[in-house]
Amino acid sequence: SSRDMAEFTFYQNEFSSIIPTELGQINVDSYINIGHFGLYGPLPTELGDLSALTSGLYVHVNGELSGAVPTELGRLPLTADLNLAGNKFTQNLPTELGSLTAITSKL
């Protein structure tokens, strides 16, 4: 039996890795906070599969994430925040993020 988590915080650690795609498979119903350590590379498209995530997705890793912001993030049922600040995304924001009309703060 799986248990839902209210929050998942992966913050201020000594890891040096890409963000694992498996993060899109966890059951979190409030928010995910990923930040301030050695994660790099692209933001996984699988984060768009977090169908229970309502309060926020915070991904700020001191400018080490790069590539495009995944269009799949437009599927998130967020009602509060989407914060992707402080990264090196190389393309314009996808128009799919415009479907996140219920959130109070973007990027």
One Martini backbone bead per residue (centre of mass of N, CA, C, O) as a GRO file, in nm:
protein
  107
    1SER     BB    1   0.096   0.036   0.023
    2SER     BB    2   0.045   0.367  -0.041
    3ARG     BB    3   0.164   0.689   0.054
    4ASP     BB    4   0.096   1.003   0.109
    5MET     BB    5   0.243   1.318   0.070
    6ALA     BB    6   0.256   1.647   0.152
    7GLU     BB    7   0.580   1.660   0.123
    8PHE     BB    8   0.886   1.749  -0.074
    9THR     BB    9   1.226   1.780   0.040
   10PHE     BB   10   1.522   1.887  -0.165
   11TYR     BB   11   1.737   2.057   0.044
   12GLN     BB   12   2.048   2.135   0.107
   13ASN     BB   13   2.256   1.942  -0.038
   14GLU     BB   14   2.533   1.722  -0.172
   15PHE     BB   15   2.435   1.681  -0.445
   16SER     BB   16   2.533   1.539  -0.783
   17SER     BB   17   2.277   1.573  -1.023
   18ILE     BB   18   2.016   1.478  -1.170
   19ILE     BB   19   1.687   1.476  -1.205
   20PRO     BB   20   1.485   1.235  -1.143
   21THR     BB   21   1.222   1.088  -1.313
   22GLU     BB   22   1.086   0.946  -1.057
   23LEU     BB   23   0.957   1.202  -0.929
   24GLY     BB   24   0.684   1.167  -1.106
   25GLN     BB   25   0.586   0.906  -0.900
   26ILE     BB   26   0.508   1.057  -0.662
   27ASN     BB   27   0.301   1.115  -0.364
   28VAL     BB   28   0.206   1.452  -0.381
   29ASP     BB   29  -0.030   1.705  -0.236
   30SER     BB   30   0.139   1.980  -0.220
   31TYR     BB   31   0.483   1.994  -0.225
   32ILE     BB   32   0.787   2.083  -0.405
   33ASN     BB   33   1.138   2.109  -0.295
   34ILE     BB   34   1.407   2.217  -0.509
   35GLY     BB   35   1.733   2.312  -0.369
   36HIS     BB   36   2.051   2.424  -0.323
   37PHE     BB   37   2.232   2.243  -0.531
   38GLY     BB   38   2.390   1.991  -0.759
   39LEU     BB   39   2.184   2.028  -0.979
   40TYR     BB   40   2.138   1.926  -1.327
   41GLY     BB   41   2.003   1.998  -1.621
   42PRO     BB   42   1.711   1.883  -1.697
   43LEU     BB   43   1.376   1.898  -1.673
   44PRO     BB   44   1.156   1.669  -1.614
   45THR     BB   45   0.866   1.568  -1.771
   46GLU     BB   46   0.749   1.391  -1.529
   47LEU     BB   47   0.642   1.630  -1.350
   48GLY     BB   48   0.358   1.633  -1.505
   49ASP     BB   49   0.256   1.362  -1.329
   50LEU     BB   50   0.168   1.537  -1.069
   51SER     BB   51  -0.166   1.508  -1.001
   52ALA     BB   52  -0.164   1.604  -0.671
   53LEU     BB   53  -0.027   1.876  -0.709
   54THR     BB   54  -0.119   2.197  -0.555
   55SER     BB   55   0.076   2.421  -0.414
   56GLY     BB   56   0.384   2.338  -0.531
   57LEU     BB   57   0.675   2.424  -0.744
   58TYR     BB   58   1.021   2.416  -0.645
   59VAL     BB   59   1.299   2.519  -0.870
   60HIS     BB   60   1.616   2.597  -0.716
   61VAL     BB   61   1.970   2.562  -0.842
   62ASN     BB   62   2.173   2.790  -0.911
   63GLY     BB   63   2.171   2.769  -1.244
   64GLU     BB   64   2.184   2.440  -1.343
   65LEU     BB   65   1.947   2.445  -1.515
   66SER     BB   66   1.849   2.329  -1.843
   67GLY     BB   67   1.688   2.408  -2.117
   68ALA     BB   68   1.365   2.322  -2.130
   69VAL     BB   69   1.055   2.380  -2.039
   70PRO     BB   70   0.817   2.171  -1.979
   71THR     BB   71   0.500   2.132  -2.104
   72GLU     BB   72   0.389   1.932  -1.878
   73LEU     BB   73   0.347   2.151  -1.649
   74GLY     BB   74   0.052   2.232  -1.754
   75ARG     BB   75  -0.088   1.975  -1.589
   76LEU     BB   76  -0.081   2.094  -1.327
   77PRO     BB   77  -0.284   2.137  -1.014
   78LEU     BB   78  -0.217   2.424  -0.938
   79THR     BB   79  -0.281   2.693  -0.666
   80ALA     BB   80  -0.001   2.857  -0.630
   81ASP     BB   81   0.316   2.760  -0.719
   82LEU     BB   82   0.571   2.849  -0.973
   83ASN     BB   83   0.926   2.789  -0.932
   84LEU     BB   84   1.215   2.859  -1.171
   85ALA     BB   85   1.428   3.019  -1.053
   86GLY     BB   86   1.775   3.038  -1.120
   87ASN     BB   87   1.813   2.945  -1.419
   88LYS     BB   88   1.920   2.805  -1.764
   89PHE     BB   89   1.700   2.848  -1.958
   90THR     BB   90   1.689   2.848  -2.331
   91GLN     BB   91   1.383   2.902  -2.356
   92ASN     BB   92   1.086   2.968  -2.385
   93LEU     BB   93   0.800   2.960  -2.252
   94PRO     BB   94   0.546   2.764  -2.246
   95THR     BB   95   0.212   2.794  -2.325
   96GLU     BB   96   0.104   2.573  -2.122
   97LEU     BB   97   0.136   2.755  -1.862
   98GLY     BB   98  -0.138   2.913  -1.915
   99SER     BB   99  -0.323   2.680  -1.774
  100LEU     BB  100  -0.229   2.803  -1.484
  101THR     BB  101  -0.481   2.990  -1.352
  102ALA     BB  102  -0.482   2.921  -1.023
  103ILE     BB  103  -0.229   3.057  -0.973
  104THR     BB  104  -0.041   3.313  -0.791
  105SER     BB  105   0.258   3.213  -0.892
  106LYS     BB  106   0.510   3.274  -1.143
  107LEU     BB  107   0.843   3.236  -1.160
   0.00000   0.00000   0.00000
